[in-house]
PDB file of C-alpha atoms in Angstrom:
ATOM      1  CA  UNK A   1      86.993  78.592 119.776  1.00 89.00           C
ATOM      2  CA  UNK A   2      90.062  77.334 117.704  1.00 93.00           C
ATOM      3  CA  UNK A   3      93.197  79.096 117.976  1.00 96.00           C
ATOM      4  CA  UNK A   4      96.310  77.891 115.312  1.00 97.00           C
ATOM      5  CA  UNK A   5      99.763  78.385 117.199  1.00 98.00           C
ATOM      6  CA  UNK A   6     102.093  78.988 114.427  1.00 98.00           C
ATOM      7  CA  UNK A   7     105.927  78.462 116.354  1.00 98.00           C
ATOM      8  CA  UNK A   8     109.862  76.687 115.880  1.00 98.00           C
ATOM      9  CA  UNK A   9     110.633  74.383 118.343  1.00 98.00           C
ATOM     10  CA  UNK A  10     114.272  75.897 118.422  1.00 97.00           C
ATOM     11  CA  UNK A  11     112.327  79.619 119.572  1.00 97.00           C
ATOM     12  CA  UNK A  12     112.780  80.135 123.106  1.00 98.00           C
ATOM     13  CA  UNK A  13     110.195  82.772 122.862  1.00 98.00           C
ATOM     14  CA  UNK A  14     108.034  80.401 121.534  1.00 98.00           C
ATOM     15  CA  UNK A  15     108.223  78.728 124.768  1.00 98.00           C
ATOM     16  CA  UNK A  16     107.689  81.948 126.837  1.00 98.00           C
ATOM     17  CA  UNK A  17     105.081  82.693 124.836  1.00 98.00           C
ATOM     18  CA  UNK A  18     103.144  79.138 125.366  1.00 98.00           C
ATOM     19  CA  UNK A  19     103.172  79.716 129.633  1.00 97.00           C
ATOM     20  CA  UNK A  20     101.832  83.864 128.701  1.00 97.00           C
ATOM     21  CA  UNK A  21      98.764  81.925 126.426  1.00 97.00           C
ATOM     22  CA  UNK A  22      98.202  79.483 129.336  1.00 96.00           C
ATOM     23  CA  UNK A  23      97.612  82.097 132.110  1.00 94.00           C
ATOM     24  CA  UNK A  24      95.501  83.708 129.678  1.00 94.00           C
ATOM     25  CA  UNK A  25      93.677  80.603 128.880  1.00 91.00           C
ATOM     26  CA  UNK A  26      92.443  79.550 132.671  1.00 89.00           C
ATOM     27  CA  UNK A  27      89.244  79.701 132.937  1.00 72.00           C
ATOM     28  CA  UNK A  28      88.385  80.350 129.361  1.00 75.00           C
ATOM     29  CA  UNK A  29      85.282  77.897 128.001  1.00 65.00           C
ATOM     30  CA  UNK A  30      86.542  74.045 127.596  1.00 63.00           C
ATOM     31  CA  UNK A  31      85.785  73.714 123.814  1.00 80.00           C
ATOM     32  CA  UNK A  32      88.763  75.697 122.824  1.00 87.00           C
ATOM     33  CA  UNK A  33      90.703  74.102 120.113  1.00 92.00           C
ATOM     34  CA  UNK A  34      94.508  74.616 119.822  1.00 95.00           C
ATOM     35  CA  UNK A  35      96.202  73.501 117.054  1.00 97.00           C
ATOM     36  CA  UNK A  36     100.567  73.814 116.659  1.00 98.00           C
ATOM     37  CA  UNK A  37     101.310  74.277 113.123  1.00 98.00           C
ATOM     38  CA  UNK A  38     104.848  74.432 111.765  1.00 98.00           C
ATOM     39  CA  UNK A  39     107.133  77.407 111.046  1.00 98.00           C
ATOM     40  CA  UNK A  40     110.792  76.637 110.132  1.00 97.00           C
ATOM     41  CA  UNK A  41     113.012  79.700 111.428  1.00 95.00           C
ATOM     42  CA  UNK A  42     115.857  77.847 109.474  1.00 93.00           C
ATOM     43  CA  UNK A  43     114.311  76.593 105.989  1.00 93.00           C
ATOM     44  CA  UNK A  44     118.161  75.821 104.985  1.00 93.00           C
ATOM     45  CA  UNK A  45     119.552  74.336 107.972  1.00 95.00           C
ATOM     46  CA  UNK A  46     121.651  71.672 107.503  1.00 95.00           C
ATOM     47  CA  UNK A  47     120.251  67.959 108.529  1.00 93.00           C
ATOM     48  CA  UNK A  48     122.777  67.586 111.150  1.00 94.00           C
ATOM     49  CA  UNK A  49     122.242  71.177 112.950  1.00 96.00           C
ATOM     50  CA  UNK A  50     125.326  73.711 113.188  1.00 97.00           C
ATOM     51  CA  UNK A  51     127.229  74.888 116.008  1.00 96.00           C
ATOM     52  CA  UNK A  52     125.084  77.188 118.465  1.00 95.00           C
ATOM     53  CA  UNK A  53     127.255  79.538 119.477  1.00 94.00           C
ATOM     54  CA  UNK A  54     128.724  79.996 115.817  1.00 94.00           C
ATOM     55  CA  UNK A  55     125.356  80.287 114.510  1.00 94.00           C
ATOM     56  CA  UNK A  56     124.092  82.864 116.703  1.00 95.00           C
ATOM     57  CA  UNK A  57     127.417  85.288 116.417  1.00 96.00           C
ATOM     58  CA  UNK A  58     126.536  85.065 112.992  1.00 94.00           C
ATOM     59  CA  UNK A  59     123.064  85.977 113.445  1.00 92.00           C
ATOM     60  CA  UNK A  60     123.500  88.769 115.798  1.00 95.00           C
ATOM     61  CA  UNK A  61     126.828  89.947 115.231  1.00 95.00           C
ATOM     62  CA  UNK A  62     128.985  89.434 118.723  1.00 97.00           C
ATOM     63  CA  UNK A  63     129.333  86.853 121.514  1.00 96.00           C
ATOM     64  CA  UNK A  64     128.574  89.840 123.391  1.00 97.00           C
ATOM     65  CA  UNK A  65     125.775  90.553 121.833  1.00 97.00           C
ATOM     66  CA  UNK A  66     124.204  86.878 122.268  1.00 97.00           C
ATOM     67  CA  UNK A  67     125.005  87.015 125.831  1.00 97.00           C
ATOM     68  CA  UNK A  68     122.812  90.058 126.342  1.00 97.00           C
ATOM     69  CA  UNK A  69     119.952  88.022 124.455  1.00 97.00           C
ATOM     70  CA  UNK A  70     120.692  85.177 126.000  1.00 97.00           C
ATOM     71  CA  UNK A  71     120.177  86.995 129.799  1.00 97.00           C
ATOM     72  CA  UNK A  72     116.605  88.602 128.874  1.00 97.00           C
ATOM     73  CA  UNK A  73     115.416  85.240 127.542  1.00 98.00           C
ATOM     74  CA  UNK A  74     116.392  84.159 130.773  1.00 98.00           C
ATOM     75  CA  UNK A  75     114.638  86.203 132.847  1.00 98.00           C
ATOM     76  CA  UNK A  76     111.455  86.565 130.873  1.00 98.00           C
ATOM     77  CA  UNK A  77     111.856  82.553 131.454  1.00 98.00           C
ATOM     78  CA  UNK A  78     111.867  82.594 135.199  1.00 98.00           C
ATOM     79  CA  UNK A  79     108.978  84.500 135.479  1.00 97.00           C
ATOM     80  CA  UNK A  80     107.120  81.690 133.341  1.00 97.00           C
ATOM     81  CA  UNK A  81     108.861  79.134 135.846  1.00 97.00           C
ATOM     82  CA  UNK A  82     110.926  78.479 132.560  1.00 98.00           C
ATOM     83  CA  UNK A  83     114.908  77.524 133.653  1.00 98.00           C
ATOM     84  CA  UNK A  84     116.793  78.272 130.273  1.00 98.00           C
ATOM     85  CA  UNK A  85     120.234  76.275 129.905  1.00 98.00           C
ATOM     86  CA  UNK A  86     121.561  77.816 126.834  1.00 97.00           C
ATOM     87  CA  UNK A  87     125.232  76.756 127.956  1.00 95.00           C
ATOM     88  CA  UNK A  88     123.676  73.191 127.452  1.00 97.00           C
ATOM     89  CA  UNK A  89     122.796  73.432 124.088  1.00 97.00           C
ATOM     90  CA  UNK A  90     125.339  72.871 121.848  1.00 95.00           C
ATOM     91  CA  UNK A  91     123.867  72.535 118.476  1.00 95.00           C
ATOM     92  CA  UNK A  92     120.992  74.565 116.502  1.00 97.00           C
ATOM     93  CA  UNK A  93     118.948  71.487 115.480  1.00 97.00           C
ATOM     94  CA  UNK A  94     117.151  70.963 111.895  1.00 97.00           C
ATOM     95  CA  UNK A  95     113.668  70.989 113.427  1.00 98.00           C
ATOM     96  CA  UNK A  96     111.801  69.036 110.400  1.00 98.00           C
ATOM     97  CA  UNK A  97     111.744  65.967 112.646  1.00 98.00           C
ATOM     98  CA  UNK A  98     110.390  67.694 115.656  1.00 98.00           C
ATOM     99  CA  UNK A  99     107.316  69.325 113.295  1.00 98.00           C
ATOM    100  CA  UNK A 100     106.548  65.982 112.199  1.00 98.00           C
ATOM    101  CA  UNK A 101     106.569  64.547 115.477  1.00 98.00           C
ATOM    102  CA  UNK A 102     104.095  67.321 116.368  1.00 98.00           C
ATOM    103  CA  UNK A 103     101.960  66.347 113.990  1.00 97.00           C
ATOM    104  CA  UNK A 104     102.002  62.957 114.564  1.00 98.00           C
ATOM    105  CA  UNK A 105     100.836  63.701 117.785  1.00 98.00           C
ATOM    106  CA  UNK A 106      97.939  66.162 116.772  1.00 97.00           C
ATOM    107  CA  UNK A 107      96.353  62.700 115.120  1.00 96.00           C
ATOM    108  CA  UNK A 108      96.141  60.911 118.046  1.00 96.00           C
ATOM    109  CA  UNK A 109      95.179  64.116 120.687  1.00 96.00           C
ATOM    110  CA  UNK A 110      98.904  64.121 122.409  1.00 97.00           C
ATOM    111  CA  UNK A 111      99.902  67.658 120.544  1.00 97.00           C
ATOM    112  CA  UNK A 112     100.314  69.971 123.223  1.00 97.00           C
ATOM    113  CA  UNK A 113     101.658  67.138 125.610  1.00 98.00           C
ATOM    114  CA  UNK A 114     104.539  66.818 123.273  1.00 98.00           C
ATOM    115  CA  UNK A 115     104.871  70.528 122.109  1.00 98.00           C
ATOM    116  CA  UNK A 116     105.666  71.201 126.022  1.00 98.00           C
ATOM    117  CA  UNK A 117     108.209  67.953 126.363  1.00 98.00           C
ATOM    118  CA  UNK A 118     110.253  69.273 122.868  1.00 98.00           C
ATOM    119  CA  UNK A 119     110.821  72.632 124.478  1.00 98.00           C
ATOM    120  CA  UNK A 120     111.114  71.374 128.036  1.00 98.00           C
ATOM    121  CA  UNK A 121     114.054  68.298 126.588  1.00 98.00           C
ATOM    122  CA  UNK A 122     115.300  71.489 124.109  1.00 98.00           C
ATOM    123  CA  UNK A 123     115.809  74.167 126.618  1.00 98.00           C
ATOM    124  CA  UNK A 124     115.809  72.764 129.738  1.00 98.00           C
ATOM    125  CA  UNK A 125     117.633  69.866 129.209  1.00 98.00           C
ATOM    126  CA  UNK A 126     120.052  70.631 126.552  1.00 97.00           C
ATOM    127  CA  UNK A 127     119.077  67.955 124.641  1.00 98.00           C
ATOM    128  CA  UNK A 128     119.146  67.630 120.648  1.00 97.00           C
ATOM    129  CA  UNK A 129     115.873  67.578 119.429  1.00 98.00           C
ATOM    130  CA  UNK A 130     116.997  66.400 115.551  1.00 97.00           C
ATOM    131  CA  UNK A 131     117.295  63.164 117.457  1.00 97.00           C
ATOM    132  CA  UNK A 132     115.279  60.283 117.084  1.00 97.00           C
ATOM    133  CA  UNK A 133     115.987  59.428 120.539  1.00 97.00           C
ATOM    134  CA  UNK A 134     115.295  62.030 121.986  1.00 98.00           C
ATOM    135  CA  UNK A 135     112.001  62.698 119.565  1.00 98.00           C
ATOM    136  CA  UNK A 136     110.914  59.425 120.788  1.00 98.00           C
ATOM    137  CA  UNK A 137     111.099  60.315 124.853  1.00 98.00           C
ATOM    138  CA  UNK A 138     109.570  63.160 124.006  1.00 98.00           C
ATOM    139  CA  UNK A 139     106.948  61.509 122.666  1.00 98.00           C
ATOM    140  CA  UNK A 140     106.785  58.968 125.172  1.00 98.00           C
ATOM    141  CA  UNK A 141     106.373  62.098 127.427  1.00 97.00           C
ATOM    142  CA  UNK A 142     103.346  62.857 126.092  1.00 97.00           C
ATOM    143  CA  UNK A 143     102.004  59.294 125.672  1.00 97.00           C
ATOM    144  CA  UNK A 144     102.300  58.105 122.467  1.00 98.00           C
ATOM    145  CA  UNK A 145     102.809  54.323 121.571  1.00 97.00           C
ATOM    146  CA  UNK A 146     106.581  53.636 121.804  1.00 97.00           C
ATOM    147  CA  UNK A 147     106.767  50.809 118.890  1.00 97.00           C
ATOM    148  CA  UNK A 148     104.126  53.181 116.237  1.00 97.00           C
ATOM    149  CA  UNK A 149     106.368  55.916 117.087  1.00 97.00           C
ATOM    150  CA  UNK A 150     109.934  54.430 116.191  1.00 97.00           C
ATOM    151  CA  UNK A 151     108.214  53.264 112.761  1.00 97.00           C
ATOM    152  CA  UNK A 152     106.513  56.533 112.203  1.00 97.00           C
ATOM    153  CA  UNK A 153     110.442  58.008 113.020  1.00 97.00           C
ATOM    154  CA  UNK A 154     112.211  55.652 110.775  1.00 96.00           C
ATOM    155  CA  UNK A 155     109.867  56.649 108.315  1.00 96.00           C
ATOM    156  CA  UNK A 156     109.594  60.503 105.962  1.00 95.00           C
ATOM    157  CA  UNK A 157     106.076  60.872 106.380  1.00 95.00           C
ATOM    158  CA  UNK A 158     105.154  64.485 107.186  1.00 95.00           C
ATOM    159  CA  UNK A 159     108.283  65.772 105.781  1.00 96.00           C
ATOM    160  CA  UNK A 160     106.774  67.583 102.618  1.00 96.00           C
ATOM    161  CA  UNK A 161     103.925  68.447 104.845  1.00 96.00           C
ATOM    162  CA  UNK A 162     105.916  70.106 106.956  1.00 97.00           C
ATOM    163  CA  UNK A 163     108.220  71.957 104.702  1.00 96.00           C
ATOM    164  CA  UNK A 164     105.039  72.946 102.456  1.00 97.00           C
ATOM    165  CA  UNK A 165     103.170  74.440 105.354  1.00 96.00           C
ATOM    166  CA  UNK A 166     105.965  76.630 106.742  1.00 97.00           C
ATOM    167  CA  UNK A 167     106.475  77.747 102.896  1.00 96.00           C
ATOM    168  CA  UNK A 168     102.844  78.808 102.767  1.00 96.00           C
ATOM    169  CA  UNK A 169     103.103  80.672 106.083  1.00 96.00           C
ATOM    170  CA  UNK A 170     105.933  82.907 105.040  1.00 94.00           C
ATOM    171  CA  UNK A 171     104.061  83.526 101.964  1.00 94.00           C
ATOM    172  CA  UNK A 172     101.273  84.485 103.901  1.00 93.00           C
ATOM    173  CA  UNK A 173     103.117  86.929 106.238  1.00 93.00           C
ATOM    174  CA  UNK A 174     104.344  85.121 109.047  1.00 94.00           C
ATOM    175  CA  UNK A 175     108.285  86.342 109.312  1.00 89.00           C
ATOM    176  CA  UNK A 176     108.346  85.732 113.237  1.00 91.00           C
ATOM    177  CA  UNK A 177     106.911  83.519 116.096  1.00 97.00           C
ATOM    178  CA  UNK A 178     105.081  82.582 117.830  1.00 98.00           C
ATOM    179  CA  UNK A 179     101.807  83.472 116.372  1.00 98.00           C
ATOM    180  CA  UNK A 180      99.037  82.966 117.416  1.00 98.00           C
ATOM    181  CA  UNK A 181      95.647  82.983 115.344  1.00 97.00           C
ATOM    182  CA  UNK A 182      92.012  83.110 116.664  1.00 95.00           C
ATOM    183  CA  UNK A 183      89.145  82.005 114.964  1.00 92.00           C
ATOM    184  CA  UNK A 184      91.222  82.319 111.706  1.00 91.00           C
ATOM    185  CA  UNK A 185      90.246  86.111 112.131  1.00 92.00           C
ATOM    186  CA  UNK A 186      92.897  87.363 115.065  1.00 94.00           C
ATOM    187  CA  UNK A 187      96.267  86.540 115.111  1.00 94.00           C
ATOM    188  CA  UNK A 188      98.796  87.762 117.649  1.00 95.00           C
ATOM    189  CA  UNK A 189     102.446  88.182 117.291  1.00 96.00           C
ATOM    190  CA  UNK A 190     104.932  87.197 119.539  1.00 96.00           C
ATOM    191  CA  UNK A 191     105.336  86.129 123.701  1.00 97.00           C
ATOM    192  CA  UNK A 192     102.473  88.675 124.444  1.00 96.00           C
ATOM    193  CA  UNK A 193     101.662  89.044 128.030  1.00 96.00           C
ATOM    194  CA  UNK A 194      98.204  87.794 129.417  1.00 95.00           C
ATOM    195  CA  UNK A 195      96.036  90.670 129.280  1.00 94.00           C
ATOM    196  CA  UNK A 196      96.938  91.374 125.596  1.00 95.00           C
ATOM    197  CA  UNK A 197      95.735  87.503 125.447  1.00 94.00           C
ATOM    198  CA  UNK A 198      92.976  88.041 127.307  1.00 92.00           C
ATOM    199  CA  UNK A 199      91.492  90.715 125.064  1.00 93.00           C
ATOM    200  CA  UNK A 200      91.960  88.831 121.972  1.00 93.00           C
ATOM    201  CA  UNK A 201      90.055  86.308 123.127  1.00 92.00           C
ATOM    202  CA  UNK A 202      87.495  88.386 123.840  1.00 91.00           C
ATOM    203  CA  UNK A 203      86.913  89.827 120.389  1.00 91.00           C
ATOM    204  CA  UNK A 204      87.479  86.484 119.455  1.00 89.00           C
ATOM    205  CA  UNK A 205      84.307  85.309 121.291  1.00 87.00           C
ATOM    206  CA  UNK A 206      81.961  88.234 120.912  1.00 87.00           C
ATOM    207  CA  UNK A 207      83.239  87.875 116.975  1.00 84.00           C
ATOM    208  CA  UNK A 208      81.765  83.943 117.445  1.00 75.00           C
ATOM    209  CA  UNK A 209      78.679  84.907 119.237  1.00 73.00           C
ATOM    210  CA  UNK A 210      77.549  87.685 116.581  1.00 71.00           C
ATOM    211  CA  UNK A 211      78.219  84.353 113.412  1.00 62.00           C
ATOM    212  CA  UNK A 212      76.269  82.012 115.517  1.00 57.00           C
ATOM    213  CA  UNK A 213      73.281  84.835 115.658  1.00 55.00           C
ATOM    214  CA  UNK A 214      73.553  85.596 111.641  1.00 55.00           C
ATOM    215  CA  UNK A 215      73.157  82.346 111.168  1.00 53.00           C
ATOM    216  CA  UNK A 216      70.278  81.528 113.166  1.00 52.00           C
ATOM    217  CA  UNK A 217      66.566  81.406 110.982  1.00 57.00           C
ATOM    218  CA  UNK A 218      64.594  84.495 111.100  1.00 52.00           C
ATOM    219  CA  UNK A 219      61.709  84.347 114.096  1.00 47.00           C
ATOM    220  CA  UNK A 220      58.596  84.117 111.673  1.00 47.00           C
TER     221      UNK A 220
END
């Protein structure tokens, strides 16, 4: 079964909503595919990032206001065993970088290794993942060759690719994440709980099993 994961690495409910999809996956059939693909909440952000607390009064209108998001991120996070430390994070990050990192990794079977070390070094850490430093522990964290890494770094490739495909998912509906699409047939919106998980993947299957039966040769 392949399921697309369509998510910003700067989206704490992305992360939430990774832990809700793992519950849900234990115990599901080992040849599930998951795939990260890119979404850019920020198209426009600037290459070095912007002040964090600036840019989210600006998105939702009062410190105040933040603070209250802020505080039911946080506890949606501890039940995930997530530890937020948004007072860490000082900067809202261009996350082209971090996409292309992903993808880099999706080549060479590390992707969800160093999905979960981006958010882990982003919002457990603090740490500014627009940084080639700290892109490169991450990716060390998931096992990925240090020196092919730092060239692949230095380098722009996967920039377009990256920009192109979160272009083309806007255009195709997406306006938040995470989302989450089964079987190219399913998609679910959002840090769902399990169960809602659960039951996706179980159309999902039954939807499999019934394509693998049409396209089976008539019994003669």
């Amino acid at each position: 079964m392949q399921v697309a994961i369509v998510s910003d690495t700067i989206c704490p409910w992305c992360y939430i909503g990774k832990r809700r999809f793992e519950r849900a996956e234990a115990g599901r059939p080992t040849d599930l595919a998951v795939e990260w693909r890119p979404f850019q909440l920020n198209p426009d952000m600037p290459a070095e990032g912007v002040d964090r607390m600036r840019y989210m009064v600006a998105k939702f209108g009062s410190e105040e206001r933040v603070g209250e998001i802020f505080t039911a991120i946080e506890q949606a996070g501890e039940a995930e065993g997530i530890q937020f430390v948004f007072d860490r994070i000082a900067r809202t990050p261009n996350t082209v970088d971090s996409h292309r990192l992903i993808e880099f990794a999706g080549e060479r079977g590390a992707q969800d290794a160093v999905v979960e070390a981006l958010f882990h070094r982003y919002f457990e850490q603090g740490e500014d993942i627009s940084d080639h430093g700290v892109l490169t522990a991450a990716g060390l964290d998931g096992g990925l060759d240090e020196d092919e890494l730092r060239r692949f770094l230095d380098g722009s490739d996967g920039v377009e690719d990256v920009k192109r495909e979160s272009e083309a998912a806007s255009r195709a509906g997406i306006s938040g994440v995470p989302c989450f699409i089964f079987e190219r047939r399913y998609a679910v919106t959002g840090a769902q709980t399990p169960d809602v998980f659960e039951r996706v993947f179980e159309l999902a299957a039954a939807a499999q099993s019934e394509a693998t039966a049409e396209s089976l040769p008539a019994a003669t």
